Amino acid sequence: MIIRITDQPIDVQELIAEVSNESNGGIVAFLGVVRRWNDSPNGSPREVYWLEYEAYREAAEEIMREIAQQIEEKWAITSIAIAHRIGHLEIGEAAVGIAVGAPHRVEAFDACEYAIDTLKATAPIWKKEAWERDHQTGQSWVENKAPL
Amino acid sequence: MIIRITDQPIDVQELIAEVSNESNGGIVAFLGVVRRWNDSPNGSPREVYWLEYEAYREAAEEIMREIAQQIEEKWAITSIAIAHRIGHLEIGEAAVGIAVGAPHRVEAFDACEYAIDTLKATAPIWKKEAWERDHQTGQSWVENKAPL
Amino acid sequence: MKVKLRFFASWREIVGEEEIEWSLGDSQNVEGLVTELIAKYPRLIGTALNSLVMVNRRYTDRQATLRSGDEVAFIPPVGGG
Amino acid sequence: MKVKLRFFASWREIVGEEEIEWSLGDSQNVEGLVTELIAKYPRLIGTALNSLVMVNRRYTDRQATLRSGDEVAFIPPVGGG
């Protein structure tokens, strides 16, 4: 199991390899990537220049371990890898990578989606966004939308 | 867009790169992998030695293109890559790889799962399984279970 | 009237060919063609009952009329993925 | 009684530190500590209302009693992923 906060680029191949074994017929991987256009607080999109991620590292890793444990309890899945990057990220770079392997694909999809939803809602990780809109620039802490 | 039947190993990194662009914040990839233990027709597991995949190649690629088109209609997603391998596969090798990129992750998960479900139900691709159980060996065409 | 037949998986193994030209007898549709094939390859009966048919790479029903030059493929239960 | 405080994101920017030792006044719980901090750093008011608190790396409520040596962290709305 990989549970990692890192300032290095996320290697999805490594995450997938970690959850691959003879019993797992389905592997689902998720990458959360910095995109150029993001919604501003009033809903209209603004251009993003870069993001700066910071984490309460020990607590975030503990939360990620708890997510892995919940997934084991819910789906009996133990093949899971979660890596979150911190520091300066440019457009197109992955901030988070998750891979889940399971005997059958339905559980792998469900568990992977559960992992990213729960991580985004609970892990003590923050991002500051450098943006421009209508010739105005700024830097703002961006919070995740609450799940619907 | 990658739509491909191939006798070469599936390169998930290539599929992910294909669906990565500045607008896509969520990327979901699926790999369907040959596992050592598979259910026999009576439900008990049997050991698998290898699989041999064959495809009605032109028709399968056309079905895969139709899946991509349905995904575009349902979710307005155009970043999709689907590769299916044919020929001889050993335990642990990927038979199918799918990657979907979308602005937001929910759609990427839904579209990726839709793609593999629909591919498994409709693409003219077959697999022969070489197996052993209770000191008996055999080779059988294995059909996908109907969706629940 | 000639059509092209494509065989895969169990069909290919029973017929022993991947692809043949077939001169239709009196049959005008897929159902008639399948009957002609079973007459020549009786072991197809079981798998034919379970199979779908594609004409020119599209799934079709067995009442579909055939035209000269059509490519007819027999699709036993699929196992991709 | 001393506790260790950890600040992140907006808290870190307002306080100007990532980590400090804090000698509790009369406060015995998280709520009292937050009040003491706001007295010293008035700009925390807004973000303090929106933030959760972890004691020793676990989310806790503001009535939680503090013990000497506890690590208290303030968690403004998260933005991971």
Coordinates of C-alpha atoms in Angstrom, one line a residue:
Chain A
M1 CA 0.0 0.0 0.0
I2 CA 1.3 3.4 -0.9
I3 CA 0.1 6.4 1.2
R4 CA 2.2 9.4 0.4
I5 CA 2.4 13.2 0.6
T6 CA 5.2 14.2 -1.7
D7 CA 6.8 17.2 -3.4
Q8 CA 7.7 15.0 -6.4
P9 CA 5.6 14.4 -9.6
I10 CA 3.1 11.7 -9.3
D11 CA 4.0 8.5 -11.1
V12 CA 0.7 6.8 -12.0
Q13 CA 2.5 3.8 -13.4
E14 CA 4.0 3.2 -10.0
L15 CA 0.6 3.5 -8.3
I16 CA -0.9 1.0 -10.7
A17 CA 2.0 -1.4 -10.3
E18 CA 1.5 -1.2 -6.5
V19 CA -2.2 -2.5 -6.8
S20 CA -1.5 -5.1 -9.4
N21 CA -1.4 -8.7 -8.4
E22 CA -2.6 -12.1 -9.6
S23 CA -6.0 -11.7 -7.9
N24 CA -7.0 -8.3 -9.3
G25 CA -8.8 -8.3 -12.6
G26 CA -9.8 -4.7 -12.4
I27 CA -7.6 -1.7 -11.8
V28 CA -9.0 1.8 -11.7
A29 CA -6.8 4.9 -11.4
F30 CA -7.7 8.5 -10.9
L31 CA -5.6 11.6 -11.5
G32 CA -6.6 15.0 -10.3
V33 CA -4.9 17.5 -12.6
V34 CA -4.5 21.3 -12.5
R35 CA -6.5 22.8 -15.3
R36 CA -6.2 26.2 -16.9
W37 CA -9.8 27.3 -16.2
N38 CA -11.4 27.1 -12.8
D39 CA -14.6 28.5 -11.4
S40 CA -14.2 31.6 -9.4
P41 CA -16.3 32.0 -6.2
N42 CA -19.1 33.8 -8.2
G43 CA -19.2 30.9 -10.7
S44 CA -17.6 32.5 -13.7
P45 CA -14.3 30.9 -14.8
R46 CA -11.0 32.5 -14.3
E47 CA -7.6 31.6 -15.8
V48 CA -5.2 29.8 -13.5
Y49 CA -1.4 30.4 -13.6
W50 CA -0.3 27.9 -11.0
L51 CA -1.3 26.3 -7.7
E52 CA 0.6 26.0 -4.5
Y53 CA -0.4 23.0 -2.4
E54 CA 0.3 22.7 1.3
A55 CA -0.5 19.9 3.7
Y56 CA -0.7 19.1 7.4
R57 CA 1.5 16.2 6.3
E58 CA 1.3 13.7 9.2
A59 CA -2.5 14.3 9.7
A60 CA -3.2 14.0 5.9
E61 CA -1.3 10.8 5.7
E62 CA -3.2 9.5 8.7
I63 CA -6.5 10.4 7.0
M64 CA -5.4 8.7 3.8
R65 CA -4.6 5.6 5.8
E66 CA -8.1 5.7 7.4
I67 CA -9.6 6.0 3.9
A68 CA -7.7 2.8 2.9
Q69 CA -9.0 1.1 6.0
Q70 CA -12.6 2.2 5.3
I71 CA -12.2 0.8 1.8
E72 CA -11.0 -2.5 3.2
E73 CA -14.0 -2.7 5.5
K74 CA -16.5 -1.7 2.8
W75 CA -15.2 -3.7 -0.2
A76 CA -12.6 -6.1 1.3
I77 CA -10.1 -4.3 -1.0
T78 CA -6.5 -4.0 0.2
S79 CA -4.8 -3.0 -3.0
I80 CA -4.8 0.8 -2.8
A81 CA -2.3 3.5 -3.5
I82 CA -2.8 7.2 -2.8
A83 CA -0.3 9.9 -3.5
H84 CA -0.8 13.6 -3.0
R85 CA 1.6 16.2 -4.2
I86 CA 2.4 19.5 -2.4
G87 CA 4.4 22.5 -3.4
H88 CA 4.2 24.5 -6.7
L89 CA 2.2 22.9 -9.5
E90 CA 1.8 24.1 -13.1
I91 CA -1.2 23.6 -15.4
G92 CA -1.4 19.9 -16.5
E93 CA 0.4 18.5 -13.5
A94 CA -1.3 15.9 -11.3
A95 CA -2.0 17.0 -7.7
V96 CA -3.4 13.6 -6.6
G97 CA -3.2 10.1 -7.9
I98 CA -5.1 7.1 -6.6
A99 CA -5.1 3.5 -7.8
V100 CA -7.3 0.7 -6.7
G101 CA -7.1 -3.0 -7.7
A102 CA -9.9 -5.5 -7.0
P103 CA -11.0 -8.9 -8.3
H104 CA -13.9 -7.3 -10.1
R105 CA -14.2 -3.9 -11.7
V106 CA -17.4 -2.6 -10.1
E107 CA -15.7 -2.5 -6.6
A108 CA -12.6 -0.9 -8.0
F109 CA -14.6 1.9 -9.5
D110 CA -16.6 2.4 -6.4
A111 CA -13.7 2.3 -4.1
C112 CA -11.5 4.7 -6.2
E113 CA -14.3 7.2 -6.4
Y114 CA -15.0 6.9 -2.6
A115 CA -11.3 7.5 -2.0
I116 CA -11.0 10.7 -3.9
D117 CA -14.4 12.0 -2.7
T118 CA -13.4 11.4 0.9
L119 CA -9.9 12.7 0.5
K120 CA -11.1 15.9 -1.0
A121 CA -13.7 16.4 1.8
T122 CA -11.5 15.5 4.8
A123 CA -7.7 15.5 4.2
P124 CA -6.0 18.6 5.7
I125 CA -4.6 19.9 2.4
W126 CA -4.9 23.3 0.9
K127 CA -4.3 25.0 -2.4
K128 CA -3.6 28.6 -3.3
E129 CA -4.5 29.6 -6.8
A130 CA -2.8 32.3 -8.8
W131 CA -5.4 33.6 -11.2
E132 CA -6.4 36.3 -13.6
R133 CA -9.8 37.5 -14.7
D134 CA -10.9 40.7 -16.5
H135 CA -7.3 42.0 -16.3
Q136 CA -7.3 41.5 -12.5
T137 CA -4.9 39.1 -10.9
G138 CA -4.9 37.6 -7.5
Q139 CA -4.0 34.7 -5.3
S140 CA -6.7 32.9 -3.3
W141 CA -7.1 29.9 -1.1
V142 CA -9.5 27.7 -2.9
E143 CA -11.8 25.4 -1.0
N144 CA -13.4 22.2 -2.3
K145 CA -17.1 22.4 -3.1
A146 CA -19.2 20.4 -0.6
P147 CA -20.4 17.1 -2.0
L148 CA -23.9 17.4 -3.4
Chain B
M1 CA -8.8 9.9 -29.6
I2 CA -7.3 6.4 -29.5
I3 CA -9.4 3.5 -30.6
R4 CA -7.3 0.5 -31.1
I5 CA -7.3 -3.3 -31.3
T6 CA -3.6 -4.4 -31.0
D7 CA -1.4 -7.4 -30.4
Q8 CA 1.0 -5.2 -28.4
P9 CA 1.0 -4.7 -24.6
I10 CA -1.3 -1.9 -23.5
D11 CA 0.5 1.3 -22.4
V12 CA -1.7 3.0 -19.9
Q13 CA 0.6 6.0 -19.8
E14 CA 0.0 6.6 -23.4
L15 CA -3.8 6.4 -23.0
I16 CA -3.7 8.8 -20.1
A17 CA -1.5 11.2 -22.1
E18 CA -4.0 11.1 -24.9
V19 CA -6.8 12.3 -22.7
S20 CA -4.8 15.0 -20.9
N21 CA -5.3 18.6 -21.8
E22 CA -5.6 22.0 -20.1
S23 CA -9.4 21.6 -19.7
N24 CA -9.5 18.2 -18.0
G25 CA -9.2 18.2 -14.2
G26 CA -10.1 14.6 -13.7
I27 CA -8.7 11.6 -15.5
V28 CA -9.9 8.1 -14.8
A29 CA -8.2 5.0 -16.3
F30 CA -9.3 1.4 -16.2
L31 CA -7.3 -1.7 -16.8
G32 CA -8.8 -5.1 -17.2
V33 CA -6.1 -7.7 -16.3
V34 CA -5.8 -11.4 -16.6
R35 CA -6.1 -12.9 -13.1
R36 CA -5.0 -16.3 -12.0
W37 CA -8.3 -17.4 -10.5
N38 CA -11.5 -17.2 -12.5
D39 CA -15.0 -18.5 -11.9
S40 CA -15.8 -21.7 -13.8
P41 CA -19.3 -22.0 -15.3
N42 CA -20.5 -23.8 -12.1
G43 CA -19.2 -20.9 -10.0
S44 CA -16.2 -22.5 -8.3
P45 CA -12.9 -20.9 -9.2
R46 CA -10.3 -22.6 -11.5
E47 CA -6.7 -21.7 -12.1
V48 CA -6.0 -19.9 -15.4
Y49 CA -2.8 -20.5 -17.3
W50 CA -3.3 -18.1 -20.2
L51 CA -5.9 -16.5 -22.3
E52 CA -6.1 -16.2 -26.1
Y53 CA -8.1 -13.2 -27.3
E54 CA -9.5 -12.8 -30.8
A55 CA -11.5 -10.0 -32.3
Y56 CA -13.6 -9.2 -35.3
R57 CA -11.3 -6.3 -35.6
E58 CA -13.0 -3.8 -37.9
A59 CA -16.4 -4.3 -36.2
A60 CA -14.9 -4.1 -32.7
E61 CA -13.2 -0.8 -33.5
E62 CA -16.4 0.5 -35.0
I63 CA -18.2 -0.5 -31.7
M64 CA -15.5 1.3 -29.8
R65 CA -15.9 4.4 -31.9
E66 CA -19.7 4.2 -31.2
I67 CA -19.0 4.0 -27.5
A68 CA -16.9 7.1 -27.7
Q69 CA -19.7 8.8 -29.6
Q70 CA -22.3 7.9 -27.0
I71 CA -20.0 9.2 -24.3
E72 CA -19.7 12.5 -26.1
E73 CA -23.5 12.7 -26.4
K74 CA -24.2 11.7 -22.8
W75 CA -21.4 13.7 -21.0
A76 CA -20.0 16.0 -23.7
I77 CA -16.7 14.3 -23.2
T78 CA -14.3 14.0 -26.1
S79 CA -11.1 12.9 -24.3
I80 CA -11.3 9.1 -24.5
A81 CA -8.8 6.4 -25.3
I82 CA -9.7 2.7 -25.7
A83 CA -7.2 -0.1 -26.5
H84 CA -8.0 -3.8 -26.5
R85 CA -5.3 -6.4 -26.9
I86 CA -5.6 -9.6 -28.8
G87 CA -3.5 -12.7 -29.0
H88 CA -1.9 -14.6 -26.2
L89 CA -2.0 -13.1 -22.7
E90 CA -0.4 -14.3 -19.5
I91 CA -1.5 -13.7 -16.0
G92 CA -1.1 -10.1 -15.0
E93 CA -1.2 -8.7 -18.5
A94 CA -3.9 -6.1 -19.4
A95 CA -6.4 -7.1 -22.0
V96 CA -8.1 -3.8 -22.1
G97 CA -7.2 -0.2 -21.2
I98 CA -9.5 2.8 -21.1
A99 CA -8.8 6.4 -20.2
V100 CA -11.3 9.2 -19.9
G101 CA -10.5 12.9 -19.2
A102 CA -13.2 15.4 -18.2
P103 CA -13.3 18.8 -16.6
H104 CA -14.7 17.2 -13.4
R105 CA -14.1 13.8 -12.0
V106 CA -17.7 12.6 -11.6
E107 CA -18.3 12.5 -15.3
A108 CA -14.9 10.9 -15.9
F109 CA -15.7 8.0 -13.5
D110 CA -19.2 7.6 -15.0
A111 CA -18.0 7.7 -18.6
C112 CA -15.1 5.3 -18.0
E113 CA -17.3 2.7 -16.3
Y114 CA -19.9 3.1 -19.1
A115 CA -17.2 2.5 -21.6
I116 CA -15.9 -0.8 -20.1
D117 CA -19.5 -2.0 -19.4
T118 CA -20.6 -1.4 -22.9
L119 CA -17.5 -2.7 -24.5
K120 CA -17.7 -6.0 -22.5
A121 CA -21.4 -6.4 -23.5
T122 CA -21.2 -5.5 -27.2
A123 CA -17.7 -5.6 -28.7
P124 CA -17.1 -8.7 -30.9
I125 CA -14.1 -9.9 -29.0
W126 CA -13.7 -13.4 -27.6
K127 CA -11.3 -15.1 -25.1
K128 CA -10.3 -18.7 -24.8
E129 CA -9.1 -19.7 -21.3
A130 CA -6.6 -22.4 -20.6
W131 CA -7.5 -23.7 -17.1
E132 CA -7.0 -26.4 -14.6
R133 CA -9.3 -27.6 -11.8
D134 CA -9.1 -30.8 -9.7
H135 CA -6.3 -32.1 -11.9
Q136 CA -8.4 -31.6 -15.0
T137 CA -7.3 -29.2 -17.7
G138 CA -9.2 -27.7 -20.5
Q139 CA -9.6 -24.8 -22.9
S140 CA -12.9 -23.0 -23.0
W141 CA -14.4 -19.9 -24.7
V142 CA -15.4 -17.7 -21.8
E143 CA -18.4 -15.4 -22.1
N144 CA -18.9 -12.3 -20.2
K145 CA -21.6 -12.4 -17.5
A146 CA -24.7 -10.4 -18.4
P147 CA -24.9 -7.1 -16.5
L148 CA -27.1 -7.4 -13.4
Chain C
M1 CA -25.8 -14.5 -55.0
K2 CA -22.6 -14.5 -53.1
V3 CA -21.9 -13.2 -49.6
K4 CA -18.7 -13.1 -47.5
L5 CA -18.9 -15.0 -44.2
R6 CA -16.6 -14.3 -41.2
F7 CA -16.2 -16.9 -38.5
F8 CA -14.8 -16.3 -35.0
A9 CA -14.2 -18.3 -31.8
S10 CA -16.4 -21.4 -31.7
W11 CA -17.8 -20.8 -35.2
R12 CA -14.2 -20.6 -36.6
E13 CA -13.3 -23.8 -34.8
I14 CA -16.3 -25.7 -36.1
V15 CA -16.1 -24.4 -39.7
G16 CA -12.4 -24.5 -39.8
E17 CA -12.1 -21.3 -41.7
E18 CA -11.9 -17.6 -40.8
E19 CA -13.6 -16.3 -43.9
I20 CA -15.3 -17.9 -46.9
E21 CA -17.3 -16.9 -49.9
W22 CA -20.8 -18.4 -49.8
S23 CA -23.3 -18.9 -52.6
L24 CA -26.7 -18.5 -51.1
G25 CA -29.3 -21.2 -52.1
D26 CA -32.9 -20.1 -52.0
S27 CA -32.3 -18.1 -48.8
Q28 CA -32.8 -14.3 -48.9
N29 CA -32.2 -13.5 -45.3
V30 CA -29.9 -14.3 -42.4
E31 CA -32.2 -16.9 -41.0
G32 CA -32.1 -18.9 -44.2
L33 CA -28.3 -18.6 -44.4
V34 CA -27.9 -19.9 -40.9
T35 CA -30.1 -22.9 -41.8
E36 CA -27.9 -23.6 -44.9
L37 CA -24.8 -23.4 -42.7
I38 CA -26.2 -25.8 -40.1
A39 CA -27.0 -28.2 -42.9
K40 CA -23.4 -28.3 -44.0
Y41 CA -21.9 -28.0 -40.4
P42 CA -24.3 -29.7 -38.0
R43 CA -22.1 -29.0 -35.0
L44 CA -23.1 -25.3 -35.4
I45 CA -26.6 -26.0 -34.0
G46 CA -25.7 -25.2 -30.4
T47 CA -23.6 -22.2 -30.9
A48 CA -25.9 -20.8 -33.7
L49 CA -28.8 -20.6 -31.2
N50 CA -26.7 -18.5 -28.9
S51 CA -25.1 -16.2 -31.4
L52 CA -25.9 -12.8 -32.8
V53 CA -25.3 -11.8 -36.4
M54 CA -23.6 -8.8 -37.9
V55 CA -24.2 -7.7 -41.5
N56 CA -21.6 -5.3 -42.8
R57 CA -20.3 -4.9 -39.2
R58 CA -23.7 -3.9 -37.6
Y59 CA -25.8 -6.1 -35.4
T60 CA -28.9 -7.1 -37.2
D61 CA -31.8 -9.4 -36.7
R62 CA -32.3 -12.7 -38.4
Q63 CA -35.0 -11.5 -40.7
A64 CA -32.6 -9.0 -42.4
T65 CA -32.5 -9.4 -46.1
L66 CA -29.1 -10.2 -47.6
R67 CA -27.6 -8.5 -50.7
S68 CA -24.8 -9.6 -52.9
G69 CA -21.5 -8.8 -51.5
D70 CA -22.7 -8.5 -47.9
E71 CA -20.2 -9.4 -45.1
V72 CA -22.0 -11.6 -42.6
A73 CA -20.4 -12.4 -39.3
F74 CA -21.5 -14.7 -36.6
I75 CA -21.0 -13.5 -33.1
P76 CA -21.1 -16.1 -30.3
P77 CA -21.3 -14.7 -26.8
V78 CA -18.6 -12.1 -26.4
G79 CA -15.8 -12.2 -23.8
G80 CA -13.9 -9.0 -24.3
G81 CA -12.4 -6.9 -21.6
Chain D
M1 CA 0.1 24.6 30.5
K2 CA 1.7 24.6 27.1
V3 CA 0.4 23.2 23.8
K4 CA 1.9 23.1 20.4
L5 CA 0.0 25.0 17.7
R6 CA 0.2 24.3 14.0
F7 CA -1.0 26.8 11.4
F8 CA -1.7 26.2 7.7
A9 CA -3.0 28.2 4.7
S10 CA -4.9 31.3 5.8
W11 CA -4.0 30.8 9.5
R12 CA -0.4 30.5 8.7
E13 CA -0.5 33.7 6.7
I14 CA -2.3 35.6 9.4
V15 CA -0.2 34.4 12.3
G16 CA 3.0 34.5 10.3
E17 CA 4.2 31.2 11.8
E18 CA 3.8 27.5 10.9
E19 CA 4.2 26.3 14.5
I20 CA 4.4 27.8 17.9
E21 CA 4.4 26.9 21.6
W22 CA 1.4 28.4 23.4
S23 CA 1.0 28.9 27.1
L24 CA -2.7 28.6 27.8
G25 CA -4.3 31.3 30.0
D26 CA -7.4 30.2 31.9
S27 CA -8.7 28.2 28.9
Q28 CA -9.1 24.5 29.4
N29 CA -10.6 23.7 26.0
V30 CA -10.3 24.4 22.3
E31 CA -12.9 27.1 22.3
G32 CA -11.0 29.0 25.0
L33 CA -7.8 28.6 23.0
V34 CA -9.4 30.0 19.9
T35 CA -10.7 33.0 21.8
E36 CA -7.2 33.7 23.2
L37 CA -5.7 33.5 19.7
I38 CA -8.3 35.9 18.3
A39 CA -7.5 38.3 21.0
K40 CA -3.9 38.3 19.9
Y41 CA -4.6 38.0 16.1
P42 CA -7.9 39.8 15.5
R43 CA -7.7 39.0 11.7
L44 CA -8.3 35.3 12.6
I45 CA -12.0 36.0 13.4
G46 CA -13.4 35.3 9.9
T47 CA -11.3 32.2 9.2
A48 CA -11.7 30.9 12.7
L49 CA -15.5 30.7 12.2
N50 CA -15.0 28.5 9.1
S51 CA -12.3 26.2 10.5
L52 CA -12.2 22.8 12.0
V53 CA -9.8 21.8 14.7
M54 CA -7.6 18.8 15.1
V55 CA -6.1 17.8 18.4
N56 CA -3.2 15.3 18.0
R57 CA -4.1 14.8 14.4
R58 CA -7.8 14.0 14.9
Y59 CA -10.8 16.1 14.2
T60 CA -12.4 17.2 17.4
D61 CA -15.1 19.5 18.6
R62 CA -14.4 22.9 20.3
Q63 CA -15.4 21.7 23.7
A64 CA -12.6 19.1 23.8
T65 CA -10.4 19.5 26.8
L66 CA -6.7 20.3 26.2
R67 CA -3.8 18.6 27.9
S68 CA -0.3 19.7 28.3
G69 CA 1.7 18.8 25.2
D70 CA -1.3 18.5 22.9
E71 CA -0.7 19.4 19.2
V72 CA -3.6 21.6 18.1
A73 CA -4.0 22.3 14.4
F74 CA -6.5 24.7 12.8
I75 CA -8.0 23.4 9.6
P76 CA -9.5 26.1 7.3
P77 CA -11.7 24.7 4.5
V78 CA -9.7 22.1 2.7
G79 CA -8.8 22.1 -1.0
G80 CA -6.9 18.9 -1.6
G81 CA -7.2 16.8 -4.8

